[in-house]
Coordinates of C-alpha atoms in Angstrom, one line a residue:
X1 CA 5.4 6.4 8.6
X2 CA 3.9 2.9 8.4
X3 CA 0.8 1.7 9.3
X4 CA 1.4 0.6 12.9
X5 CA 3.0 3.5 14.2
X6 CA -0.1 5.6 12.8
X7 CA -2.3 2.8 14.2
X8 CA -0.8 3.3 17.9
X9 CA -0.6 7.3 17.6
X10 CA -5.0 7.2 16.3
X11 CA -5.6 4.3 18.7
X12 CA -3.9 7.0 21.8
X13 CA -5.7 10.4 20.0
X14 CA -9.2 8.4 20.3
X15 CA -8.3 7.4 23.8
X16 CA -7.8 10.9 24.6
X17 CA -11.2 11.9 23.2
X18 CA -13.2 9.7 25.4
X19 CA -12.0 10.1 28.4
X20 CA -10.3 13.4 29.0
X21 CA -8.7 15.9 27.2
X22 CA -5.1 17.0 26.9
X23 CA -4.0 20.1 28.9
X24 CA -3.1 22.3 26.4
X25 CA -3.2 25.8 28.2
X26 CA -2.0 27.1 31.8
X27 CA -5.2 28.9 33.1
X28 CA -7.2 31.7 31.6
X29 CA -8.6 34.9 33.9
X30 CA -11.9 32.7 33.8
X31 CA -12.4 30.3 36.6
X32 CA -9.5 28.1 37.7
X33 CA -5.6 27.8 35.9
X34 CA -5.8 24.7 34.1
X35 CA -2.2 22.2 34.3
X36 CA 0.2 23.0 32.0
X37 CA 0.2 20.7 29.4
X38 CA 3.2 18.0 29.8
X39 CA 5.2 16.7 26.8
X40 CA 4.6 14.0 24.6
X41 CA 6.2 10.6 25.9
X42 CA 7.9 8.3 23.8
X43 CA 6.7 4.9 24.6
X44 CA 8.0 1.5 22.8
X45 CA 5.1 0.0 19.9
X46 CA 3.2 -2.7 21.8
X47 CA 2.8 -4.3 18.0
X48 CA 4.7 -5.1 14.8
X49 CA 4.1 -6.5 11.5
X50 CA 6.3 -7.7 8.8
X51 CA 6.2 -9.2 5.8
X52 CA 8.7 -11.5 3.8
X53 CA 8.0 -12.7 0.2
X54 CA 8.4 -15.9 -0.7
X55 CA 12.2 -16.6 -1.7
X56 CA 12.5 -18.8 -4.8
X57 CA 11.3 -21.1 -6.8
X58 CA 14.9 -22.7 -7.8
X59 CA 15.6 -26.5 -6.8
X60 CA 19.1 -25.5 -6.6
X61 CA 18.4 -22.3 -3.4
X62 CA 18.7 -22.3 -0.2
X63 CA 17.0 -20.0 2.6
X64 CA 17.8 -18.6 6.1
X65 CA 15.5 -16.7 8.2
X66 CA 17.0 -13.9 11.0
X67 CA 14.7 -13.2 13.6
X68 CA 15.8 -10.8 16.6
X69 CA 14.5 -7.6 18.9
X70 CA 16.9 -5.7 20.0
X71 CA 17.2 -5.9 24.1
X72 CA 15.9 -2.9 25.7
X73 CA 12.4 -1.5 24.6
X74 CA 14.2 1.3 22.0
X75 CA 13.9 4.3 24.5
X76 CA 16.7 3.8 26.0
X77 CA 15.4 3.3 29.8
X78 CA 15.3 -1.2 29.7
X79 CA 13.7 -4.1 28.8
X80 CA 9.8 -3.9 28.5
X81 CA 8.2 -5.5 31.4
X82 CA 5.7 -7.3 29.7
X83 CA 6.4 -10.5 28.2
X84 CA 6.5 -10.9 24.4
X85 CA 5.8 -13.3 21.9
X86 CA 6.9 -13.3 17.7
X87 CA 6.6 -15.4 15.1
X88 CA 5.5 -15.5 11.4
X89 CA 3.0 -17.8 9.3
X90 CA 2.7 -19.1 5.8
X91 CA 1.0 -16.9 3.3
X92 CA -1.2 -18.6 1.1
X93 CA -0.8 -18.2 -2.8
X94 CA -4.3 -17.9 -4.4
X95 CA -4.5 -21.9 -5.6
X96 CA -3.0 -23.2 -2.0
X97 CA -5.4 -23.7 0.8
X98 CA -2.7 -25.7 2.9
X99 CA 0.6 -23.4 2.3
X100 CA 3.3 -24.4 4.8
X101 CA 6.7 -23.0 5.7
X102 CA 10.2 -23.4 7.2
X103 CA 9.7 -24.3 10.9
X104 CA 12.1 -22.6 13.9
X105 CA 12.6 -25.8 17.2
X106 CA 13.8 -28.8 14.8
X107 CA 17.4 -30.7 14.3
X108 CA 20.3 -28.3 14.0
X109 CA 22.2 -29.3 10.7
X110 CA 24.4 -26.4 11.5
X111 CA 25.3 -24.7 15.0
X112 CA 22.9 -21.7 15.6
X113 CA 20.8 -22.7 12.7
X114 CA 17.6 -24.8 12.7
X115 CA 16.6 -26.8 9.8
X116 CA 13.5 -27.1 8.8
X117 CA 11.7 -30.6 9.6
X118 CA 8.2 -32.0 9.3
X119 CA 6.3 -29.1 7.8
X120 CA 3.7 -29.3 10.5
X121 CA 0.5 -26.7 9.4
X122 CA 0.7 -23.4 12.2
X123 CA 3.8 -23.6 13.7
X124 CA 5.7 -20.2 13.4
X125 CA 9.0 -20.1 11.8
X126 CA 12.0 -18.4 13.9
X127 CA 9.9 -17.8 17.1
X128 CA 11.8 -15.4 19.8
X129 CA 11.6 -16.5 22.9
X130 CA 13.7 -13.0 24.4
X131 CA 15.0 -9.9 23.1
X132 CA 18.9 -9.7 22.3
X133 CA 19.5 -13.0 20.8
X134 CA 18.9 -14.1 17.3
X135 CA 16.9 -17.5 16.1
X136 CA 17.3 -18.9 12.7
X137 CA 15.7 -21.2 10.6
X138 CA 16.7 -22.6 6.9
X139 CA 14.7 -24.7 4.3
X140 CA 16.1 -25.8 0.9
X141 CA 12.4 -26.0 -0.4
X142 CA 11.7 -24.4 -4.1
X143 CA 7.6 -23.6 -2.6
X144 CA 8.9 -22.0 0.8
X145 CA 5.6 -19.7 0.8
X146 CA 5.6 -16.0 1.8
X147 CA 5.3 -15.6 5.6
X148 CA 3.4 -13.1 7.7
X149 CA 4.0 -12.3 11.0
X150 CA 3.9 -10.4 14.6
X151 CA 5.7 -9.4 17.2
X152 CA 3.9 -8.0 20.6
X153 CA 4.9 -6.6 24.0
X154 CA 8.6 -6.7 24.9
X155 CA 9.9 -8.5 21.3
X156 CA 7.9 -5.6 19.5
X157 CA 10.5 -2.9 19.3
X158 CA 12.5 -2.8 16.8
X159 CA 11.6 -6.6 15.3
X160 CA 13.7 -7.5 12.7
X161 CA 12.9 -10.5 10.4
X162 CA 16.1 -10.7 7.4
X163 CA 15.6 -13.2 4.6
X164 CA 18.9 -14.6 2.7
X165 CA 19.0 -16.8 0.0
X166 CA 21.6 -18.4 -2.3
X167 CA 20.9 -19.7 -5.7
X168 CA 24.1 -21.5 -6.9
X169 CA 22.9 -22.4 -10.6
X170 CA 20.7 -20.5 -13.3
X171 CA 19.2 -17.8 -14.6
X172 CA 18.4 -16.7 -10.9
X173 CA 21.7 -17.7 -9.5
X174 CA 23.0 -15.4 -6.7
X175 CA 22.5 -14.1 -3.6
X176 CA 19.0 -12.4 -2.7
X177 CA 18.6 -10.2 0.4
X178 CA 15.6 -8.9 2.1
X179 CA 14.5 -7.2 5.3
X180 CA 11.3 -8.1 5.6
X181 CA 9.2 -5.0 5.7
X182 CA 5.8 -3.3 7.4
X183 CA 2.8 -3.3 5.3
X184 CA 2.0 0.0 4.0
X185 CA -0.7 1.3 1.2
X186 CA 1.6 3.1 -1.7
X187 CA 5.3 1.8 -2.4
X188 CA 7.8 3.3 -5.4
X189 CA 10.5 1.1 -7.2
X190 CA 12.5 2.7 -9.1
X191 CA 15.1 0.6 -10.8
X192 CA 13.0 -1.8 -12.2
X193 CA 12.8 -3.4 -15.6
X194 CA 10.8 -5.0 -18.9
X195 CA 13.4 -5.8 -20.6
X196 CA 13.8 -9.4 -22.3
X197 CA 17.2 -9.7 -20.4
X198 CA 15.5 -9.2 -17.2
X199 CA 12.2 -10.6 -15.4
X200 CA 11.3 -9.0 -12.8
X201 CA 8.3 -9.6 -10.4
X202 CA 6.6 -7.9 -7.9
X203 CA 5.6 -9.9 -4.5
X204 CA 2.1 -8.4 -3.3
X205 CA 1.5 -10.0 0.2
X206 CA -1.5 -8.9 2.4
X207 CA -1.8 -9.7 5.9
X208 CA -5.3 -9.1 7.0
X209 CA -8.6 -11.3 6.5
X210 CA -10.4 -9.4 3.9
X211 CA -9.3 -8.6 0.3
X212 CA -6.9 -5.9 -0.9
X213 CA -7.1 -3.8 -4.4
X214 CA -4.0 -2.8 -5.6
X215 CA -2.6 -0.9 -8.4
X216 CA 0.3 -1.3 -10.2
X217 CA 1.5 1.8 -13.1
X218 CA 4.9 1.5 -15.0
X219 CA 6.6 4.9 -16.1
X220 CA 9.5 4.7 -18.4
X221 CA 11.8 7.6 -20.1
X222 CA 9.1 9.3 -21.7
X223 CA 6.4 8.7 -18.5
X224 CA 3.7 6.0 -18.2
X225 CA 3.8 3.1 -19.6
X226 CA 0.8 2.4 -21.7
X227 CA -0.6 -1.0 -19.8
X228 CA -1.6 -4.1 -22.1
X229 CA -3.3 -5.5 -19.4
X230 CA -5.9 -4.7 -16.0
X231 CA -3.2 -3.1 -13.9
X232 CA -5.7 -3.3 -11.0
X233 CA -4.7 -6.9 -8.6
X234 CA -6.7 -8.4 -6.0
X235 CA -4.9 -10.1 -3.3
X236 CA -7.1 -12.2 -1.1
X237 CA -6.9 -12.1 2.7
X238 CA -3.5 -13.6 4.6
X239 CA -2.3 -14.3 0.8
X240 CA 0.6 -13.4 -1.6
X241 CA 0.0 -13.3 -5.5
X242 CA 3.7 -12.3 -7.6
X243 CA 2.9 -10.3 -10.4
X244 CA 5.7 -10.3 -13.9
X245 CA 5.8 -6.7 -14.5
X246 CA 6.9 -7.4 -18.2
X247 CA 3.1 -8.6 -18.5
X248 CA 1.7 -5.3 -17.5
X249 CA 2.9 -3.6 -20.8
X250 CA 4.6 -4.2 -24.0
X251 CA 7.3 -2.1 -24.3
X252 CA 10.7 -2.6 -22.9
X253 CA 12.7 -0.6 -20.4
X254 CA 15.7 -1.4 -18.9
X255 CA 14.9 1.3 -16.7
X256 CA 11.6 2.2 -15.1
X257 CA 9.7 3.1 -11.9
X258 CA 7.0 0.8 -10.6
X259 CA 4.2 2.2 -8.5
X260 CA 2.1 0.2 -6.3
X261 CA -0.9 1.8 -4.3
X262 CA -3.9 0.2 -2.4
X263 CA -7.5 1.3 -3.3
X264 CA -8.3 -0.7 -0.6
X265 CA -6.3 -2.7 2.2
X266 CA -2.8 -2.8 2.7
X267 CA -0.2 -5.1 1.8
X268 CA 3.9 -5.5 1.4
X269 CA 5.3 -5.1 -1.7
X270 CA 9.7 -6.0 -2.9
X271 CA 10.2 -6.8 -6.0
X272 CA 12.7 -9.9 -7.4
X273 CA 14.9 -9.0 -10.2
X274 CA 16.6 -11.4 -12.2
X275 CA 19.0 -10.3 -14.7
X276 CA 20.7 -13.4 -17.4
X277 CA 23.8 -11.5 -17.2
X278 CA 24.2 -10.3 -13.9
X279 CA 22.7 -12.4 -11.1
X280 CA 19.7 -11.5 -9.1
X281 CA 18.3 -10.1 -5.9
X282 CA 15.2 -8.1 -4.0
X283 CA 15.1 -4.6 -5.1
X284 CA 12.7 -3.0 -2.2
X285 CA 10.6 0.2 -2.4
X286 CA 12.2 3.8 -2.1
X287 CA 11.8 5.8 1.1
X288 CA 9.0 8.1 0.1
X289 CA 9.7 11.0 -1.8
X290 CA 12.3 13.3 -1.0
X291 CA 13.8 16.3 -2.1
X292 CA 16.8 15.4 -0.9
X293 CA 17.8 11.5 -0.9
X294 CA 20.6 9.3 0.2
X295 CA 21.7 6.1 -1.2
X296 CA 24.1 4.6 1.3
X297 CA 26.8 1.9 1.1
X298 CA 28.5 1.3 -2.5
X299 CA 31.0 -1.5 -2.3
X300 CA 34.8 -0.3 -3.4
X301 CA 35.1 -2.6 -5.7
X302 CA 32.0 -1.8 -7.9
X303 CA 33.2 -2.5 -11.6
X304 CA 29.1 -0.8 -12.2
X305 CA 26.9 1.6 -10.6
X306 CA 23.9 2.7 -12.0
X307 CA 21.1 5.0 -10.6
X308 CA 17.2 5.3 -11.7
X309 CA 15.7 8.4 -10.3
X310 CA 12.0 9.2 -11.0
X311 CA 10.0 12.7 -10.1
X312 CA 6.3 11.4 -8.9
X313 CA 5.2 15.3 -8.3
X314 CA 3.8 18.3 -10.9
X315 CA 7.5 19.7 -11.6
X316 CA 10.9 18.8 -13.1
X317 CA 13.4 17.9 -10.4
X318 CA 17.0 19.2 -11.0
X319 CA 19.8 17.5 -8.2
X320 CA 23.4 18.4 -7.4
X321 CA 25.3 14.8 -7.5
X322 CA 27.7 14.0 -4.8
X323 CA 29.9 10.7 -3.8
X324 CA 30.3 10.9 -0.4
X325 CA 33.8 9.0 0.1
X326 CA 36.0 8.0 2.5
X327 CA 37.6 11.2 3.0
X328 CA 35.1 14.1 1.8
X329 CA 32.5 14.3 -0.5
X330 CA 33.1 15.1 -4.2
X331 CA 31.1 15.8 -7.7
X332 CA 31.3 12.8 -10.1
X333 CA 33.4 13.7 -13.2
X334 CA 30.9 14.6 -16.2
X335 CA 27.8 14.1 -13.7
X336 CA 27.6 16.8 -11.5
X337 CA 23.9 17.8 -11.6
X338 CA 21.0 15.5 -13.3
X339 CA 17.2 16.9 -14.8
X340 CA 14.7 15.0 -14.0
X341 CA 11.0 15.5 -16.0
X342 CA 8.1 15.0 -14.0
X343 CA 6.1 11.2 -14.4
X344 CA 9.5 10.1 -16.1
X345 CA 12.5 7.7 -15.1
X346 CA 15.6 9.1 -15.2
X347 CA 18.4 7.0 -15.1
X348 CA 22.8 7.5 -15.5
X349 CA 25.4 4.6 -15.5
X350 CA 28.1 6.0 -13.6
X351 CA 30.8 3.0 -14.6
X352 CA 33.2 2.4 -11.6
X353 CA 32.0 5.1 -9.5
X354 CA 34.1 4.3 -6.4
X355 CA 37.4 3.4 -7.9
X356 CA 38.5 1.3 -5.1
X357 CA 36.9 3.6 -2.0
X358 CA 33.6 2.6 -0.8
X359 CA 31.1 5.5 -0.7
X360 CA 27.6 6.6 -0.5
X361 CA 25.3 8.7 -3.2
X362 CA 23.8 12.2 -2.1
X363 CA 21.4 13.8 -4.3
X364 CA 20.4 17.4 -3.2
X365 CA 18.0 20.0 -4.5
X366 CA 19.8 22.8 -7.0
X367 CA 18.5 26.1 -5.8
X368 CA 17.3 25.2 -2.6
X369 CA 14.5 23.1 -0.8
X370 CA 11.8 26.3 -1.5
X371 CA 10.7 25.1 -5.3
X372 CA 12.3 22.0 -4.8
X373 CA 10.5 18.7 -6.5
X374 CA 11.0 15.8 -4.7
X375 CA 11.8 12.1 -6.1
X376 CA 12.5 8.6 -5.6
X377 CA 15.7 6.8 -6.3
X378 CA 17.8 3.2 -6.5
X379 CA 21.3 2.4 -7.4
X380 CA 21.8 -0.9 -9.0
X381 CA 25.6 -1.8 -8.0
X382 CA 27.5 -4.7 -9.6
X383 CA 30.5 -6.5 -9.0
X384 CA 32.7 -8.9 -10.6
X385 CA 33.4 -9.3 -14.4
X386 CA 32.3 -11.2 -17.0
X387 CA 30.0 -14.1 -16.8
X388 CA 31.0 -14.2 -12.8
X389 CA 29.0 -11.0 -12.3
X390 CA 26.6 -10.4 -9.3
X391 CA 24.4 -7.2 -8.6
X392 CA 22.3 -5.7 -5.9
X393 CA 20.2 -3.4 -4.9
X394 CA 20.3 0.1 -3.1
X395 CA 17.3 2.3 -2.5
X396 CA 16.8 5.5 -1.3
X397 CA 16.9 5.5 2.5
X398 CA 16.0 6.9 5.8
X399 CA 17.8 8.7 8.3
X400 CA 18.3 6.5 11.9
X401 CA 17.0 8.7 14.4
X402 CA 17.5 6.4 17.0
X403 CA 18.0 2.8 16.3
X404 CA 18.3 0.4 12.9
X405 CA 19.3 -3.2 12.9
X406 CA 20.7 -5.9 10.0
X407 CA 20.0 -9.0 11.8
X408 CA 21.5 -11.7 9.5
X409 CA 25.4 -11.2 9.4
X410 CA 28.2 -14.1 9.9
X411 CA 31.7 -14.5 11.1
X412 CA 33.1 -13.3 7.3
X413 CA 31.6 -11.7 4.6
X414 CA 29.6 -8.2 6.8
X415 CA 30.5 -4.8 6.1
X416 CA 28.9 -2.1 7.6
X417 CA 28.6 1.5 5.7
X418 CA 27.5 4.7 7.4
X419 CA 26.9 8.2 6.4
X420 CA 26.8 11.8 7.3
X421 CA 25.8 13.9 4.5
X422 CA 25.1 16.9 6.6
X423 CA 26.9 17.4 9.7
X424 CA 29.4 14.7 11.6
X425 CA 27.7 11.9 13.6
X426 CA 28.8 9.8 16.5
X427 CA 26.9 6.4 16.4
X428 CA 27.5 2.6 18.6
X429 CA 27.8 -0.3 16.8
X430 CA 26.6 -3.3 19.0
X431 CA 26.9 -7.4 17.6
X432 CA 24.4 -9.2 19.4
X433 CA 25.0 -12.6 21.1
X434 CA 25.2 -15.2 18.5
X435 CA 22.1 -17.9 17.8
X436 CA 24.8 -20.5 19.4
X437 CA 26.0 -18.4 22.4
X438 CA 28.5 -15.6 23.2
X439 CA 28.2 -12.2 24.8
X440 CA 27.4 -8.9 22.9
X441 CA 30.5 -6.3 21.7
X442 CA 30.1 -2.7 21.1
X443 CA 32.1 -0.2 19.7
X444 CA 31.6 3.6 18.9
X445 CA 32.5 5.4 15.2
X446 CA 32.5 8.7 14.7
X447 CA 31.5 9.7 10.7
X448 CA 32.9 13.1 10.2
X449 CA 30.2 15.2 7.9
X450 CA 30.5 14.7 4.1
X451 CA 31.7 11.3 4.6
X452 CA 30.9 7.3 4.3
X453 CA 33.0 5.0 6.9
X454 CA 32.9 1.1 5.6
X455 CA 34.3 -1.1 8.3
X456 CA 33.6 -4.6 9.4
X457 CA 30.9 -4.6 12.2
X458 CA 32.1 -5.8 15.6
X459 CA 31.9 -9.6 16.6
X460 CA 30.4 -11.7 19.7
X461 CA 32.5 -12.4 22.2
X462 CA 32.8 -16.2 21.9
X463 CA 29.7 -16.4 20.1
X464 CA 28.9 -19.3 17.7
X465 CA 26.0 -18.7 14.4
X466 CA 24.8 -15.8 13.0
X467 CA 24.2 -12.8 15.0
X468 CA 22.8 -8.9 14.7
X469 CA 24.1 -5.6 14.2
X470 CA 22.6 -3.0 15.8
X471 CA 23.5 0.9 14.8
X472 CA 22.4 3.6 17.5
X473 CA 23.1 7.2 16.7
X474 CA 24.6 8.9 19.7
X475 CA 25.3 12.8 18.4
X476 CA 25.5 14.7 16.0
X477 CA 23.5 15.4 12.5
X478 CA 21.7 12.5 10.3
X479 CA 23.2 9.3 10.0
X480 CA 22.1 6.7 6.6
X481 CA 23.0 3.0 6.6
X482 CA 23.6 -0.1 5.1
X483 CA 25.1 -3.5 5.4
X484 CA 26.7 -5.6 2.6
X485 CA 26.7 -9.6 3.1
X486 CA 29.3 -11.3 0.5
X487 CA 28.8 -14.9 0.6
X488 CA 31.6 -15.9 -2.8
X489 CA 30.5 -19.0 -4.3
X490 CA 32.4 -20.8 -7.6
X491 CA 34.2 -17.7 -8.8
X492 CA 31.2 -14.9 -8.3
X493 CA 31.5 -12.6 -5.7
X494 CA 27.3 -13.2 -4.9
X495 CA 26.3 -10.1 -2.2
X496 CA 23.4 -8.0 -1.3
X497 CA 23.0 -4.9 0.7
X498 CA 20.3 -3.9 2.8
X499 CA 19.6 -0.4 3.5
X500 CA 19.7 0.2 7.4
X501 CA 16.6 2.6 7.7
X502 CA 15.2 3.6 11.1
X503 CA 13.3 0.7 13.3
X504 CA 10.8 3.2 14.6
X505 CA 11.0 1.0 18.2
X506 CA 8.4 4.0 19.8
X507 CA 5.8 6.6 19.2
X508 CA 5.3 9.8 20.8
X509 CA 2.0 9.5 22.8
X510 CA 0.7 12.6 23.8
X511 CA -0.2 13.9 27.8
X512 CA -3.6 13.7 28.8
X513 CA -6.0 14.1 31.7
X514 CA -9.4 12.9 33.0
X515 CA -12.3 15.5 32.1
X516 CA -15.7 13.6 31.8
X517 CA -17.4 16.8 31.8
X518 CA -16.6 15.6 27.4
X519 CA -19.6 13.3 28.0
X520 CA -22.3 15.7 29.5
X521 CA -24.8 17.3 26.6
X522 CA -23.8 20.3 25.6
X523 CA -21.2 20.8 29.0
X524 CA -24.9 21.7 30.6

């Protein structure tokens, strides 16, 4: 749960505390029946944060912001009736005073997509003006800073801010993808690496005024990495500070899991992995930790897929391995169960994994949930051959309960993957309006249980720009997610995927009544 859904459900508890009391019981044989207590409602969040990191520092990249809300407030009963506003700011890096950004309102070099302009200090970059129709922004700046923003009233729920950039030439070339995420206080990477092939850095941004202490603990094949270095970080208020994990220790792992906690503070954490060989892209943190964990959305034609799997608790984890194909699910030839050791990075290269049928990863507790240990997980997925290679990232994932959203997709290049490891699932797929016009198109799936469908998300009617998907489960059991945005450039087959995890648009607020008989001393 992030931080401003537990903000919103301890801001309602205190409110309850002062001023009355919920109704809990239906009478008693002493003195008048009491109301029965009424259930919780789920409202929409009034507030939402999120965070993007900053996206390169390559003269040759390019960068387009995705804002949109989703229209309706996410219970399903309209649009919120009070207005909204949403925008992010620069971040500062610790040496920059004046940090300044992409700006949403300028010249459009491209239809539906703002360019950015003058630079002009506190303007927000892709400001909504309504729910249910995207903005974008671009800037082909190498010091595009980190950005923090909000979203309040009716452009709260459900907020989705996607970051996309392409870097045609160099060790970083490719195409990085990021949703940018809630601030939280303890993130897991698993996936990550210190090897001299790779360089990979961890974006620490933190969007309140005061400091935040963060740690950051590397654990390899045989369990923690010993540090060379303070692995404690302080990242001053409304500031971003990247941090090369390769610095934290001296030995090398091509595979390892990367903690990051807050002592104090909260802030968002991805982390940027660039590989000499195969490409780059964001690799963000696990869901938390699971016994049972799906990784949703490998492309059919992966020529690699390789999973990193670490066990954070006291006990060994041991998993039952299933792809969950196009038709049914099915055990992975020599790989069907994996031993994890507590405080250690597991990892297995499954090779071409999908041979030609896109399909999802489900790993599952061997003896049942009772002794169970849970863990964290990440598939890294590559595609193409040779020197025209490209990889990305898949994390472990959570279930949509009600609503996720990818809001950066284009006319070609978008495919959609959803799963039902459990039971079957009947979700709607609706493509917003575009940035340049149209109307929104929906259409329902149905995922039968044990299996991935990949299709290519529905279109705006007549739209023009870049537009949003927007998955809403309608029946059935759990339903994972993920979208895959293939933009080929010069012979590489550059993608990224972005796990689809659940928007959490409302809270449950409890019932409560008026009894300031609370405030009298002692009830006398």
């Amino acid at each position: 749960m992030n931080r401003t859904t537990l903000s919103l459900i301890g801001a309602a508890t205190a409110l309850a505390a002062v001023t009355g009391v919920a109704s809990l019981t239906a009478g008693s044989s002493e003195g008048p029946a009491q109301p029965v207590a009424k259930a919780a409602r789920r409202l929409p969040v009034e507030r939402s944060t999120l965070l993007c990191p900053a996206p390169t520092s390559s003269e040759v990249g390019s960068t387009t912001y995705t804002a949109y809300t989703p229209t309706g407030n996410g219970d399903g009963t309209g649009a919120g009736t009070k207005k909204g506003t949403a925008g992010l700011l620069p971040a500062q890096a610790p040496d920059d005073e004046s940090a300044s950004g992409p700006k949403g309102g300028e010249k459009s070099d491209r239809k539906g997509a703002r360019k950015d302009g003058s630079d002009k200090a506190g303007e927000p970059v892709v400001p909504l003006k309504e729910p249910g129709k995207p903005v974008i922004a671009e800037t082909d700046r190498s010091d595009a800073p980190a950005l923090i923003g909000t979203a309040d009233g009716s452009l709260a729920p459900g907020w989705t801010v996607q970051q996309t950039t392409t870097v045609a030439a160099g060790s970083g070339r490719g195409l990085l993808g990021t949703a940018c995420a809630a601030p939280d206080t303890n993130f897991w990477f698993p996936g990550v690496s210190t090897a001299k092939d790779r360089q990979d850095y961890v974006h620490l941004t933190n969007p309140d005024d005061s400091a935040a202490e963060v740690d950051l603990k590397l654990y390899g094949e045989e369990g923690r990495l010993k540090p060379s270095t303070d692995e404690s970080i302080t990242v001053p208020g409304r500031s971003t500070v990247p941090v090369l994990l390769s610095t934290l220790t001296d030995a090398e792992a091509a595979d390892a899991t990367l903690r990051v906690s807050a002592r104090s503070g909260r802030v968002g954490a991805t982390v940027q992995a660039v590989d000499q060989t195969f490409g780059s892209d964001w690799l963000p943190a696990s869901a938390e930790p699971s016994t049972s964990v799906v990784l949703p959305g490998i492309p059919a034609d992966a020529t690699s897929v390789r999973l990193a799997v670490f066990a954070p608790g006291a006990n060994d984890a041991d998993l039952k391995v299933r792809l969950a194909g196009r038709n049914s699910a099915i055990t992975p030839a020599g790989h069907e169960s994996l031993h994890v050791k507590s405080g250690m990075t597991a990892w297995v290269d499954f090779g071409d994994l999908t041979k030609g049928e896109a399909g999802s990863l489900v790993l599952t507790a061997e003896g049942g949930e009772g002794t169970a240990a849970p863990v964290v997980a990440a598939l890294r997925v590559t595609r193409g051959k040779g020197t025209d290679q490209e990889t990305a990232f898949i994390p472990a994932t959570t279930g949509i309960e009600r609503t996720a959203t990818a809001a950066d997709n284009r006319t070609k290049g978008s495919t959609l993957s959803l799963v039902a490891p459990n039971g079957s699932a009947k979700v709607r797929v609706t493509a917003s309006a575009g940035s340049g016009g149209g109307r929104p198109v929906s259409k329902t799936i149905e995922v039968k249980g044990g299996t991935t469908v990949a299709a290519e998300p529905p279109h705006p009617a007549s739209g023009k720009g870049g537009y949003a998907v927007t998955v809403e489960r309608i029946s059935g059991g759990p339903v994972y997610a993920s979208r895959m945005l293939a933009l080929p450039q010069g012979g590489i087959p550059m993608f990224t995927i972005q796990a689809l995890p659940d928007d959490r648009a409302t809270v449950e607020v409890p019932a409560a009544r008026q009894d300031l008989s609370l405030l009298n001393d002692g009830g006398r």
